[in-house]
C-alpha cells in the first residue's frame, strides 16, 4: 500500500505548481509582443485612466476636461491609474502586465486553497496545476483588459466566503473582494448577491451571518457610491446600459453569421438593422422576435446548445490565434518549448475538462445532504452557471467566463473524483464477497469527503 505524502512533500509539490504558474505568467508578460495593445476595449480603459490622471474626470472623451460618463465600470481604470501614478506614462503598460502576472500567480494559490476545502490533496493539486497551466489565464495577463483583475477578485471572494462560512476569516475582506469584482465587471453584481444569499441560507449561525452582513455592506457601500455618482450625470452621458444592449444584439446571430460568411464574428457590419438594433430596446425586441419566428429551431439550437459550447470553448473567437484576445507578434508559447508543451496539453485536455466540470455540477447537485456540506459545491456551481448565462444572454465570447475558469478547474477535479469513485466502487462491489447475495454485492454508500 502506498504511503501517504508527508507535509513537506506536499508543500514541495504545491510550490512546484505555483512556480510553474508564476513563470508562465511572468514569461508571457516579458516575452510577448501584442500588436497594437491599446485598441478596442483596452483603449477605453487606458483613456479613462489618462483622463483621471490628467483632469480628475472619469470620462471617455478626448476633451480637456472630458465629459463624465459611466460607459465602463471604474475598477480596472482605477487599477491602471495607480500604475500611471507610480510608474509614469512611458512604462506603466509594462508594469500593469507584470502586476497582472503576479496577481494571476496568486490566483493559482487561491484555486488550490479552495480545492483543498472540497477535495483530497491529489485532486486539489490537479485543479491547481490546471489553473497554473491554463493558456487563457496566462495570455490574459498580457492585455490591458479587465479579466485578470476580475478573476483574482472573484476567486478571492469565493475563498474568503468559504472561510466565513467555516467560522473563520473577516467579512470586510470578502466584501472588498466582491466590491472589486463588481466594480471591474458590473455583470458580476447579481452574482455577488447570489453568492451571499446562498451562504446566508446555508449558515444559520449568528456569527457567520453577521460576517456575511459586513461583506454585503462593504460591497453595497462601494457600489452605492458608484451609482450615486452616476445618478448625477447629465442626460446625454454615455452609460453602460447602452453597451449591454449592443453586446446582446451581437450575440443574436446564429454561428456569428447574418448572411455572408465572410463577415463571420462581425455579422453586425452587414445587418441593415444595425446600429439601431443594438441601441433601441423596442426596435431590438421587435426585430429579434421576427427573426426567431422565422427560424425557431435554429435560434433554439443557437441559444440552448451552441452558445454555451462557444463560451466554454478553447478558441477565443475574437483573434486570429486561439487563446489570444488581440493578435500577437510573438509570445512565450512561441519562444519557449516547455510553455508550448503546456499549451498543447491544455488544448488536448480542454473538452474532457469541460465535460468533467459538467459532471461536477451534476454530482454536486445530487450529493445527499447528510453526506457532506453542500455549500462549497453550490458556490462553485452558481459561479459556473452565472458565467454560462452571461455567454447565452450576451455574445458568447470565452472572455466572459474567464473569471470562472479557476473555479471550473476545481469543479472538474471534483467531477473526475466522483466518476473515479463511482467506477471503482462498481468494479469492487461484486468481488467483495464472492457467491454472496445481491444485497451483499450492492455498492456501499460513499463516504463523505473531509473538508479542510
CSV table of C-alpha atoms in Angstrom, one decimal, residues 417-429:
chain,number,residue,atom,x,y,z
A,417,UNK,CA,-13.0,12.3,-8.4
A,418,UNK,CA,-16.7,11.4,-8.3
A,419,UNK,CA,-16.5,9.4,-11.5
A,420,UNK,CA,-13.4,7.6,-10.3
A,421,UNK,CA,-15.0,6.6,-7.1
A,422,UNK,CA,-18.2,5.6,-8.8
A,423,UNK,CA,-16.4,3.4,-11.3
A,424,UNK,CA,-14.0,1.8,-8.8
A,425,UNK,CA,-16.9,1.1,-6.4
A,426,UNK,CA,-18.9,-0.6,-9.1
A,427,UNK,CA,-15.9,-2.8,-10.1
A,428,UNK,CA,-15.1,-3.7,-6.5
A,429,UNK,CA,-18.6,-4.4,-5.3
